[in-house]
Coordinates of C-alpha atoms (C1' of nucleotides) in Angstrom, one line a residue:
Chain L
M373 CA 23.2 18.7 -17.3
V374 CA 23.0 15.5 -19.0
T375 CA 19.9 16.3 -21.2
A376 CA 21.5 16.5 -24.8
K377 CA 17.9 16.8 -25.9
A378 CA 17.1 18.5 -28.9
R379 CA 14.8 21.6 -29.4
T380 CA 11.8 19.5 -29.7
N381 CA 8.3 21.0 -28.6
E382 CA 7.8 18.0 -26.3
P383 CA 7.4 19.2 -22.6
R384 CA 10.5 18.8 -20.5
Y385 CA 9.0 16.4 -18.1
A386 CA 8.4 14.0 -21.0
Q387 CA 12.0 14.2 -22.0
V388 CA 13.1 13.5 -18.6
A389 CA 10.6 10.7 -18.3
A390 CA 11.9 9.2 -21.4
D391 CA 15.4 9.4 -20.4
L392 CA 14.7 7.6 -17.1
R393 CA 12.7 5.0 -19.0
A394 CA 15.6 4.2 -21.1
A395 CA 18.0 4.1 -18.1
I396 CA 15.6 1.9 -16.2
A397 CA 15.3 -0.4 -19.2
A398 CA 19.1 -0.4 -19.6
G399 CA 19.4 -1.3 -15.9
D400 CA 21.6 1.8 -15.1
F401 CA 20.3 1.8 -11.6
G402 CA 21.9 -1.6 -10.5
E403 CA 20.9 -4.0 -8.0
G404 CA 18.9 -2.3 -5.6
A405 CA 17.4 -0.3 -8.4
Q406 CA 17.2 2.7 -6.5
L407 CA 16.8 6.0 -8.5
P408 CA 18.6 9.3 -7.7
T409 CA 16.7 11.6 -5.3
E410 CA 14.6 14.4 -6.7
S411 CA 16.9 17.1 -5.9
T412 CA 19.7 15.2 -7.5
L413 CA 17.6 14.7 -10.8
C414 CA 17.0 18.4 -10.7
D415 CA 20.6 19.2 -10.9
R416 CA 21.3 16.6 -13.3
Y417 CA 18.7 17.7 -15.9
G418 CA 18.7 21.5 -14.9
V419 CA 15.0 21.5 -14.2
S420 CA 12.8 22.4 -11.4
R421 CA 11.4 19.8 -8.9
F422 CA 8.1 20.3 -10.5
T423 CA 9.4 18.9 -13.8
V424 CA 11.2 16.0 -12.1
R425 CA 8.0 15.1 -10.2
E426 CA 5.8 15.2 -13.3
A427 CA 8.3 12.9 -15.1
L428 CA 8.5 10.4 -12.1
R429 CA 4.6 10.7 -11.9
R430 CA 4.4 9.4 -15.4
L431 CA 6.7 6.5 -14.8
Q432 CA 4.8 5.6 -11.6
S433 CA 1.5 5.6 -13.4
E434 CA 3.1 3.3 -16.1
G435 CA 4.0 1.0 -13.0
L436 CA 7.8 1.3 -13.6
I437 CA 8.6 2.8 -10.2
R438 CA 7.5 2.8 -6.8
R439 CA 8.0 5.9 -4.4
R440 CA 7.9 6.0 -0.8
R441 CA 8.0 9.0 1.4
G442 CA 11.1 9.1 3.3
S443 CA 12.6 6.2 1.7
G444 CA 13.1 7.1 -2.0
T445 CA 12.3 5.8 -5.4
V446 CA 12.9 2.4 -6.7
V447 CA 12.4 0.3 -9.9
D448 CA 9.2 -1.7 -9.5
T449 CA 9.3 -5.3 -10.8
I450 CA 5.8 -5.9 -10.3
G451 CA 4.7 -2.8 -12.6
Q452 CA 7.1 -4.2 -15.4
V453 CA 5.2 -7.3 -15.4
L454 CA 1.9 -5.6 -15.7
R455 CA 2.9 -2.8 -18.0
Q456 CA 2.3 -4.2 -21.5
P457 CA -1.5 -5.3 -21.5
L458 CA -3.4 -2.2 -20.5
S459 CA -1.3 0.4 -22.5
D460 CA -2.4 -1.7 -25.4
V461 CA -5.5 -0.7 -27.0
A462 CA -5.9 -3.8 -29.0
E463 CA -5.7 -5.8 -25.7
L464 CA -9.0 -4.2 -25.0
L465 CA -10.6 -5.4 -28.1
Q466 CA -8.9 -8.8 -27.9
Y467 CA -12.1 -10.8 -26.9
A468 CA -13.8 -10.1 -30.2
A469 CA -11.2 -11.9 -32.1
G470 CA -12.3 -15.8 -32.5
S471 CA -15.9 -14.9 -32.6
V472 CA -18.3 -14.0 -35.2
F473 CA -20.5 -10.8 -35.6
N474 CA -23.6 -10.6 -37.5
F475 CA -25.6 -7.3 -37.5
D476 CA -28.3 -5.5 -39.0
V477 CA -28.7 -1.7 -39.7
L478 CA -31.8 -0.4 -37.9
G479 CA -31.7 3.3 -39.1
P480 CA -31.1 6.6 -37.5
M481 CA -32.2 7.3 -34.2
V482 CA -32.2 10.2 -31.4
M483 CA -30.6 9.6 -28.2
G484 CA -33.5 9.9 -25.4
E485 CA -32.9 11.1 -22.0
A486 CA -32.6 7.9 -20.1
Q487 CA -30.5 6.4 -22.6
A488 CA -28.2 9.2 -22.7
A489 CA -27.8 9.0 -19.0
L490 CA -27.0 5.3 -19.2
L491 CA -24.6 5.8 -22.2
G492 CA -22.9 9.0 -21.6
A493 CA -24.0 10.7 -24.8
A494 CA -25.8 14.0 -25.2
P495 CA -29.6 13.9 -25.1
G496 CA -30.8 14.8 -28.4
S497 CA -27.9 13.8 -30.4
R498 CA -28.3 11.6 -33.6
W499 CA -26.9 8.2 -34.0
A500 CA -27.1 5.4 -36.5
H501 CA -28.5 2.3 -34.6
L502 CA -27.1 -1.1 -35.4
S503 CA -28.1 -4.4 -33.6
G504 CA -26.1 -7.5 -33.8
I505 CA -25.6 -11.0 -32.4
R506 CA -22.1 -12.5 -31.5
T507 CA -21.6 -16.4 -31.9
L508 CA -18.7 -18.3 -31.3
S509 CA -19.0 -20.0 -34.8
P510 CA -21.4 -19.5 -37.8
G511 CA -24.7 -20.9 -36.9
G512 CA -23.6 -21.6 -33.2
P513 CA -25.2 -20.6 -30.0
P514 CA -25.6 -17.0 -29.3
V515 CA -23.0 -15.5 -27.0
A516 CA -24.0 -11.9 -26.8
V517 CA -26.5 -9.6 -28.0
T518 CA -25.1 -6.0 -28.9
D519 CA -26.6 -2.7 -29.8
V520 CA -24.2 -0.3 -31.6
Y521 CA -24.6 3.3 -31.9
I522 CA -22.5 5.3 -34.5
N523 CA -22.1 9.0 -34.6
A524 CA -24.4 10.4 -37.3
D525 CA -21.5 12.2 -38.8
L526 CA -20.1 8.9 -39.9
A527 CA -23.4 7.4 -41.3
G528 CA -21.8 7.5 -44.8
H529 CA -19.3 4.9 -43.8
I530 CA -21.9 2.4 -42.4
P531 CA -22.7 0.6 -45.7
A532 CA -19.1 -0.3 -46.1
L533 CA -19.2 -2.1 -42.9
Q534 CA -18.8 -5.9 -42.9
P535 CA -19.6 -8.9 -40.6
G536 CA -16.7 -10.8 -39.5
S537 CA -14.2 -11.0 -36.8
Q538 CA -13.0 -7.3 -37.0
T539 CA -14.7 -4.9 -34.9
L540 CA -16.9 -2.3 -36.2
F541 CA -14.8 0.3 -34.7
E542 CA -11.6 -0.8 -36.3
Q543 CA -13.4 -0.7 -39.6
L544 CA -14.8 2.7 -39.0
S545 CA -11.3 4.0 -37.8
A546 CA -9.6 2.6 -41.1
S547 CA -12.6 3.9 -43.3
A548 CA -13.2 7.4 -41.8
G549 CA -9.5 8.0 -41.1
F550 CA -9.7 9.4 -37.7
Q551 CA -7.4 8.7 -34.7
I552 CA -8.6 7.1 -31.4
G553 CA -8.2 9.3 -28.4
R554 CA -9.8 7.2 -25.6
I555 CA -11.9 4.1 -25.0
D556 CA -14.1 3.8 -21.8
Q557 CA -15.3 0.1 -20.8
D558 CA -17.9 -0.4 -18.1
I559 CA -18.8 -3.9 -17.0
R560 CA -21.7 -4.3 -14.7
A561 CA -24.2 -7.2 -13.8
I562 CA -27.8 -6.7 -14.7
A563 CA -30.9 -8.7 -15.0
A564 CA -31.9 -9.8 -18.3
G565 CA -34.8 -8.0 -19.9
S566 CA -37.1 -9.6 -22.4
R567 CA -35.0 -8.5 -25.4
E568 CA -31.8 -10.2 -23.9
A569 CA -33.9 -13.2 -22.7
A570 CA -35.2 -13.8 -26.2
A571 CA -31.9 -13.3 -28.0
L572 CA -29.8 -15.4 -25.7
A573 CA -32.4 -17.9 -25.1
I574 CA -32.3 -17.4 -21.3
S575 CA -35.1 -16.7 -18.8
R576 CA -35.8 -13.2 -17.7
R577 CA -34.0 -11.8 -14.6
A578 CA -31.3 -14.1 -15.2
P579 CA -27.9 -12.6 -14.7
V580 CA -26.3 -11.1 -17.8
L581 CA -22.9 -9.3 -18.2
Q582 CA -23.4 -6.0 -19.6
I583 CA -20.3 -4.3 -21.3
V584 CA -20.7 -0.5 -22.3
R585 CA -17.9 0.8 -24.6
V586 CA -17.5 4.5 -25.6
Y587 CA -15.0 5.1 -28.3
R588 CA -13.7 8.6 -28.6
D589 CA -11.5 10.2 -31.2
A590 CA -8.5 12.5 -30.5
S591 CA -10.9 15.6 -30.2
G592 CA -13.1 13.9 -27.6
R593 CA -15.9 13.3 -30.0
I594 CA -17.9 10.2 -29.5
V595 CA -17.6 8.0 -32.5
E596 CA -19.3 4.8 -31.3
I597 CA -21.1 3.4 -28.4
S598 CA -21.7 -0.3 -28.0
V599 CA -23.8 -2.1 -25.4
S600 CA -23.1 -5.7 -25.1
A601 CA -25.2 -8.3 -23.1
H602 CA -23.5 -11.6 -22.3
A603 CA -25.2 -14.7 -20.9
G604 CA -23.9 -15.1 -17.4
D605 CA -23.3 -18.8 -17.5
R606 CA -21.7 -18.7 -20.8
F607 CA -19.3 -16.0 -20.8
A608 CA -16.6 -14.7 -18.4
Y609 CA -14.5 -11.5 -19.2
S610 CA -11.1 -12.9 -18.7
M611 CA -7.8 -10.9 -18.5
H612 CA -4.5 -12.8 -18.4
I613 CA -1.3 -10.7 -17.4
D614 CA 1.6 -12.7 -18.2
H615 CA 5.3 -12.5 -17.8
G616 CA 7.3 -12.3 -20.9
Chain D
M770 CA -15.1 29.2 0.9
V771 CA -17.2 26.1 1.0
T772 CA -15.1 23.7 2.5
A773 CA -16.5 23.0 6.0
K774 CA -13.7 20.6 6.2
A775 CA -12.9 19.2 9.7
R776 CA -9.3 19.1 11.4
T777 CA -8.7 15.6 9.5
N778 CA -5.3 15.2 8.4
E779 CA -6.6 14.2 5.2
P780 CA -4.7 16.5 2.3
R781 CA -6.7 19.4 1.2
Y782 CA -7.0 18.2 -2.4
A783 CA -8.4 15.1 -1.3
Q784 CA -11.1 17.0 0.4
V785 CA -11.8 19.1 -2.7
A786 CA -11.9 16.0 -4.8
A787 CA -14.4 14.3 -2.3
D788 CA -16.5 17.4 -2.5
L789 CA -16.4 17.7 -6.2
R790 CA -17.1 13.9 -6.6
A791 CA -20.2 14.3 -4.4
A792 CA -21.3 17.3 -6.6
I793 CA -20.9 15.3 -9.7
A794 CA -23.0 12.5 -8.4
A795 CA -25.7 14.8 -7.2
G796 CA -25.7 16.5 -10.5
D797 CA -24.9 19.9 -9.4
F798 CA -23.3 20.9 -12.5
G799 CA -26.5 20.8 -14.7
E800 CA -27.0 20.1 -18.3
G801 CA -23.8 20.7 -20.0
A802 CA -22.1 19.3 -16.9
Q803 CA -19.4 22.0 -17.2
L804 CA -17.3 22.1 -14.0
P805 CA -16.2 25.8 -12.9
T806 CA -12.9 27.0 -13.8
E807 CA -9.6 26.2 -11.9
S808 CA -9.5 29.6 -10.6
T809 CA -13.0 29.7 -9.6
L810 CA -12.5 26.5 -7.8
C811 CA -9.5 28.2 -6.1
D812 CA -11.7 31.0 -4.8
R813 CA -14.4 28.9 -3.8
Y814 CA -12.5 26.6 -1.6
G815 CA -9.8 29.2 -0.8
V816 CA -6.9 27.1 -2.0
S817 CA -4.2 27.3 -4.5
R818 CA -4.4 26.4 -8.0
F819 CA -1.9 23.6 -7.1
T820 CA -4.4 22.0 -5.0
V821 CA -7.3 22.3 -7.3
R822 CA -5.3 20.7 -10.1
E823 CA -4.1 17.9 -7.8
A824 CA -7.9 17.2 -7.1
L825 CA -9.0 17.4 -10.8
R826 CA -6.2 15.0 -11.7
R827 CA -7.6 12.4 -9.2
L828 CA -11.1 12.7 -10.7
Q829 CA -9.7 12.6 -14.2
S830 CA -7.7 9.4 -13.4
E831 CA -10.9 7.9 -11.9
G832 CA -12.6 8.6 -15.4
L833 CA -15.1 11.2 -13.8
I834 CA -14.1 14.3 -15.8
R835 CA -12.6 15.3 -19.1
R836 CA -10.4 18.2 -19.5
R837 CA -9.4 20.0 -22.7
R838 CA -7.0 23.0 -22.8
G839 CA -8.7 26.1 -23.7
S840 CA -12.2 24.6 -23.3
G841 CA -12.7 23.6 -19.8
T842 CA -13.6 20.6 -17.7
V843 CA -16.7 18.6 -18.0
V844 CA -18.3 15.6 -16.1
D845 CA -17.5 12.4 -18.2
T846 CA -19.5 9.7 -16.2
I847 CA -22.3 7.2 -16.5
G848 CA -24.5 7.0 -13.5
Q849 CA -23.1 7.2 -9.9
V850 CA -22.1 3.8 -9.4
L851 CA -18.5 3.0 -7.9
R852 CA -16.4 2.6 -10.7
Q853 CA -13.0 0.8 -10.3
P854 CA -10.6 3.0 -12.2
L855 CA -8.0 1.1 -14.5
S856 CA -6.5 4.2 -16.3
D857 CA -2.9 3.0 -15.6
V858 CA -1.3 -0.2 -14.2
A859 CA -0.6 1.0 -11.0
E860 CA -4.1 1.2 -10.3
L861 CA -4.8 -2.6 -10.9
L862 CA -3.3 -3.2 -7.4
Q863 CA -5.1 -0.3 -5.8
Y864 CA -8.5 -0.1 -4.0
A865 CA -11.4 1.6 -5.6
A866 CA -11.0 5.4 -4.5
G867 CA -13.2 6.1 -1.4
S868 CA -13.9 2.9 -0.4
V869 CA -13.2 1.0 2.8
F870 CA -12.1 -2.7 3.2
N871 CA -12.4 -4.6 6.3
F872 CA -11.6 -8.2 6.8
D873 CA -11.6 -11.1 9.1
V874 CA -9.2 -14.0 9.3
L875 CA -11.4 -17.1 9.3
G876 CA -8.5 -19.7 9.8
P877 CA -6.9 -22.5 7.7
M878 CA -9.0 -24.5 5.2
V879 CA -8.4 -27.2 2.5
M880 CA -9.7 -26.7 -1.2
G881 CA -12.4 -28.9 -2.0
E882 CA -13.1 -30.5 -5.4
A883 CA -15.8 -28.0 -6.7
Q884 CA -14.1 -25.0 -5.2
A885 CA -10.9 -26.0 -6.8
A886 CA -12.2 -26.5 -10.2
L887 CA -13.8 -22.9 -9.9
L888 CA -10.7 -21.2 -8.7
G889 CA -8.0 -23.1 -10.5
A890 CA -6.3 -24.4 -7.5
A891 CA -5.3 -28.0 -6.8
P892 CA -7.7 -30.0 -4.6
G893 CA -6.5 -30.8 -1.3
S894 CA -4.3 -27.8 -1.3
R895 CA -4.1 -25.8 2.1
W896 CA -5.0 -22.3 2.3
A897 CA -5.7 -19.5 5.0
H898 CA -9.2 -18.3 4.5
L899 CA -10.1 -14.4 5.0
S900 CA -13.4 -12.8 4.4
G901 CA -14.1 -9.0 3.9
I902 CA -16.5 -6.4 3.2
R903 CA -16.0 -3.2 1.1
T904 CA -18.0 -0.2 1.8
L905 CA -18.1 3.2 0.2
S906 CA -17.6 4.9 3.7
P907 CA -17.3 3.6 7.3
G908 CA -20.6 2.3 8.2
G909 CA -22.0 2.9 4.9
P910 CA -23.9 0.4 2.5
P911 CA -21.8 -2.7 1.4
V912 CA -20.6 -2.7 -2.3
A913 CA -18.8 -5.9 -2.2
V914 CA -18.1 -9.1 -0.2
T915 CA -14.6 -10.8 -0.9
D916 CA -13.3 -14.2 0.1
V917 CA -9.6 -14.2 0.1
Y918 CA -7.5 -17.6 0.0
I919 CA -3.8 -17.1 0.9
N920 CA -1.2 -19.9 0.3
A921 CA -0.6 -21.6 3.6
D922 CA 3.2 -21.2 3.1
L923 CA 2.6 -17.6 3.6
A924 CA 0.3 -18.1 6.8
G925 CA 3.2 -16.5 8.8
H926 CA 2.6 -13.1 7.2
I927 CA -1.1 -12.8 7.9
P928 CA -0.9 -11.3 11.1
A929 CA 0.8 -8.4 9.7
L930 CA -1.9 -7.6 7.2
Q931 CA -3.8 -4.4 7.7
P932 CA -7.0 -2.8 6.4
G933 CA -6.0 0.3 4.4
S934 CA -4.8 1.8 1.2
Q935 CA -2.8 -1.1 0.2
T936 CA -4.2 -4.3 -1.3
L937 CA -3.6 -7.6 0.6
F938 CA -1.5 -8.8 -2.3
E939 CA 0.9 -5.7 -2.1
Q940 CA 1.3 -6.2 1.6
L941 CA 2.0 -9.9 1.0
S942 CA 4.5 -9.2 -1.7
A943 CA 6.4 -6.8 0.3
S944 CA 6.4 -8.8 3.4
A945 CA 7.2 -12.1 2.0
G946 CA 9.5 -10.7 -0.6
F947 CA 8.4 -12.6 -3.7
Q948 CA 7.9 -11.6 -7.3
I949 CA 4.7 -11.8 -9.2
G950 CA 4.6 -14.1 -12.3
R951 CA 1.1 -13.6 -13.6
I952 CA -2.2 -12.5 -12.7
D953 CA -5.4 -14.0 -14.0
Q954 CA -8.7 -12.2 -13.6
D955 CA -12.1 -13.5 -14.4
I956 CA -15.3 -11.3 -14.4
R957 CA -18.9 -13.0 -14.8
A958 CA -22.3 -12.3 -13.8
I959 CA -23.8 -14.7 -11.5
A960 CA -27.2 -14.7 -9.4
A961 CA -26.7 -13.9 -5.8
G962 CA -26.6 -16.9 -3.4
S963 CA -27.9 -16.6 0.3
R964 CA -24.5 -15.6 1.4
E965 CA -24.1 -12.7 -1.0
A966 CA -27.7 -11.7 -0.6
A967 CA -27.3 -11.4 3.3
A968 CA -23.8 -9.6 3.0
L969 CA -24.8 -7.1 0.3
A970 CA -28.5 -6.5 1.5
I971 CA -29.9 -7.6 -1.8
S972 CA -32.4 -10.2 -2.7
R973 CA -31.4 -13.7 -3.7
R974 CA -31.0 -14.5 -7.4
A975 CA -30.2 -10.7 -8.0
P976 CA -27.5 -10.1 -10.5
V977 CA -23.9 -9.7 -9.0
L978 CA -20.6 -9.0 -10.5
Q979 CA -18.2 -11.8 -9.5
I980 CA -14.5 -11.1 -10.0
V981 CA -12.0 -13.9 -9.4
R982 CA -8.4 -13.0 -9.2
V983 CA -5.5 -15.7 -9.0
Y984 CA -2.0 -14.2 -8.4
R985 CA 1.1 -16.3 -9.1
D986 CA 4.7 -15.7 -8.1
A987 CA 7.5 -16.1 -10.7
S988 CA 7.7 -19.8 -10.2
G989 CA 4.1 -20.2 -10.8
R990 CA 3.0 -21.0 -7.4
I991 CA -0.4 -19.5 -6.6
V992 CA 0.1 -16.9 -4.0
E993 CA -3.4 -15.6 -3.5
I994 CA -6.8 -16.0 -4.6
S995 CA -9.8 -13.5 -4.3
V996 CA -13.4 -14.0 -5.0
S997 CA -15.2 -10.7 -4.9
A998 CA -19.3 -10.3 -5.3
H999 CA -20.4 -6.9 -6.4
A1000 CA -24.0 -5.8 -6.1
G1001 CA -25.0 -5.2 -9.7
D1002 CA -26.7 -1.9 -9.3
R1003 CA -23.9 -0.5 -7.1
F1004 CA -20.6 -1.4 -8.8
A1005 CA -19.4 -1.3 -12.3
Y1006 CA -16.0 -2.5 -13.3
S1007 CA -14.5 0.4 -15.3
M1008 CA -11.4 1.1 -17.4
H1009 CA -10.2 3.8 -19.7
I1010 CA -7.4 4.0 -21.9
D1011 CA -6.0 7.1 -23.1
H1012 CA -4.3 6.7 -26.4
G1013 CA -1.6 9.3 -27.0
Chain J
dG140 C1' 25.0 -5.7 23.0
dT141 C1' 20.5 -3.8 22.9
dC142 C1' 17.3 -0.5 22.7
dC143 C1' 15.6 4.4 22.6
dG144 C1' 15.4 8.8 20.7
dC145 C1' 17.2 12.1 17.5
dA146 C1' 18.8 14.2 13.3
dA147 C1' 19.4 13.7 8.6
dT148 C1' 17.1 12.3 4.4
dA149 C1' 13.5 11.9 0.9
dT150 C1' 9.2 12.3 -0.7
dG151 C1' 4.3 14.5 0.0
dT152 C1' 1.5 18.7 0.4
dC153 C1' 0.9 23.6 -0.7
dC154 C1' 1.6 28.3 -2.1
dG155 C1' 2.2 32.5 -5.4
dG156 C1' 3.6 33.6 -9.7
dA157 C1' 4.5 33.5 -14.8
dC158 C1' 4.1 32.3 -19.5
dA159 C1' 2.6 28.9 -23.2
dA160 C1' -0.8 26.8 -26.3
dA161 C1' -5.5 25.5 -27.4
dT162 C1' -10.2 26.9 -27.7
dT163 C1' -14.0 29.8 -28.3
dG164 C1' -16.6 33.5 -29.5
dA165 C1' -17.1 38.2 -31.1
dC166 C1' -16.0 41.4 -34.6
dG167 C1' -15.4 43.1 -39.1
dG168 C1' -14.3 42.7 -43.8
dG169 C1' -15.6 40.4 -48.2
Chain X
dC942 C1' -24.0 35.5 -45.2
dC943 C1' -19.7 33.5 -45.0
dC944 C1' -15.1 33.5 -43.4
dG945 C1' -10.7 35.1 -41.4
dT946 C1' -8.6 37.6 -37.7
dC947 C1' -8.3 38.7 -33.0
dA948 C1' -8.7 38.8 -28.0
dA949 C1' -10.4 36.7 -24.0
dT950 C1' -10.8 32.3 -21.6
dT951 C1' -8.9 28.1 -19.8
dT952 C1' -5.9 24.4 -19.1
dG953 C1' -1.0 22.9 -19.6
dT954 C1' 3.7 23.7 -18.4
dC955 C1' 7.4 25.5 -15.3
dC956 C1' 9.6 27.9 -11.7
dG957 C1' 11.3 29.0 -6.7
dG958 C1' 10.3 28.5 -2.3
dA959 C1' 8.2 26.5 2.3
dC960 C1' 6.9 23.3 5.5
dA961 C1' 4.9 18.4 6.8
dT962 C1' 5.6 13.6 7.4
dA963 C1' 7.6 9.0 6.8
dT964 C1' 11.9 6.6 6.8
dT965 C1' 16.5 5.4 8.1
dG966 C1' 20.6 5.2 10.4
dC967 C1' 23.5 7.0 13.8
dG968 C1' 25.0 7.5 18.5
dG969 C1' 24.3 7.6 23.3
dA970 C1' 22.1 5.4 27.5
dC971 C1' 21.5 1.4 29.8

DNA sequence: GTCCGCAATATGTCCGGACAAATTGACGGG
DNA sequence: CCCGTCAATTTGTCCGGACATATTGCGGAC
């Protein structure tokens, strides 16, 4: 038993995972980067194979290790390179920086059937509807037109929202004091409708990139939904995954 | 027992997951989209709780369902398009769950001026050209058409490439033994050309989602470039991030 | 020396059981 | 009617065991 772990109420697999994570970072597994077998880890930490596998599953989902039946578990260098960007929520919101967002508050609304199915919200739920346009610089050509739906419970915080480079969600989080639980983002290609065509100065049926984001707090409640339409020839969603 | 499963050597949790995935897409869980409890699913499929939980774990990692202790499991999805999951970094290099990728090797080619500008490669550089189609199931409707360009230096490893659960890039990395330095990914909306229209069975000028990925090794050499075109109404690029 | 086959090894799949912790709704007291 | 308590429900954690399947290396046949 190497554990030496305190009596935290953290699950045991999390403690094992943390210990292995530190060992990997310290290079304790040497050149081949071969980890001990599951049964060895069971003995070492004094836990069952279930707990060891759950810990290894976490590390694998983080991209730290690679496992192969019959062969063993090794440190995965590819995963280390990719780890940082996707574990950082700020990275997801990164594209907002450097552009300017101006919006109008359109007032309260109730989610209809079709809209609810598209956005993943409950039909009949109540929201505050905002509409805005994002530009690269003040007065510049429009890059995207965005509809924002904010949970009616948070309507009191809407007057405090300010246009600028900070996202509405960041302002809401700070103002209302909730904790972020999960962000879902869907990107698809659709044909421009009349609204997008007019706002972006493109022709109808032109391809636009639609980004739907659903923000949830820690309890799973949907805090905000945003639907952005970007002109296909003026915008590319770009992810750069760097080493170092 | 609802299984009706065949004598496939597919794991049971995968069969359960596939069945639940289809049921979710068909809307079998009604208004609240509340799934049966784990023990109910155990009885229904005649499997242990381990198998049910493994199946639900897959669906959760795909972003299809949301689970809360004490509360239950609910459908958490928008529409029934194929979603490329990005819940963790390991999945960035994985194929979309439940889809099939087949490709042909078209032979060597030299990068032209216009293409080089679009893809970020050097004009006049030499590549091996592969072309593939991704479907939801063998013989099913096409979801995406993909062009892959592999550095001519690695042409010797191409005959060993196989369609299956691993990406071409993963196979190349293991076969040639290089380390990844950087991945760039651009996502944009474009209008379908004649090639995409024919391959995806859609009309010309229909919106398609184009994903361009550039893989570099540690020394900065471009190893592989892939250009995928996804039918706008059949595919959404989806990512979700659990925070804590 | 080379190649084939086998056995040892390691992870994957699956079972049954047990208890813990969070949620929800019903019940009862104020 | 409001609110706190409690019990039932449901998912999370954890155990021990069993067999399946992919990989690897060893030794024997040639």
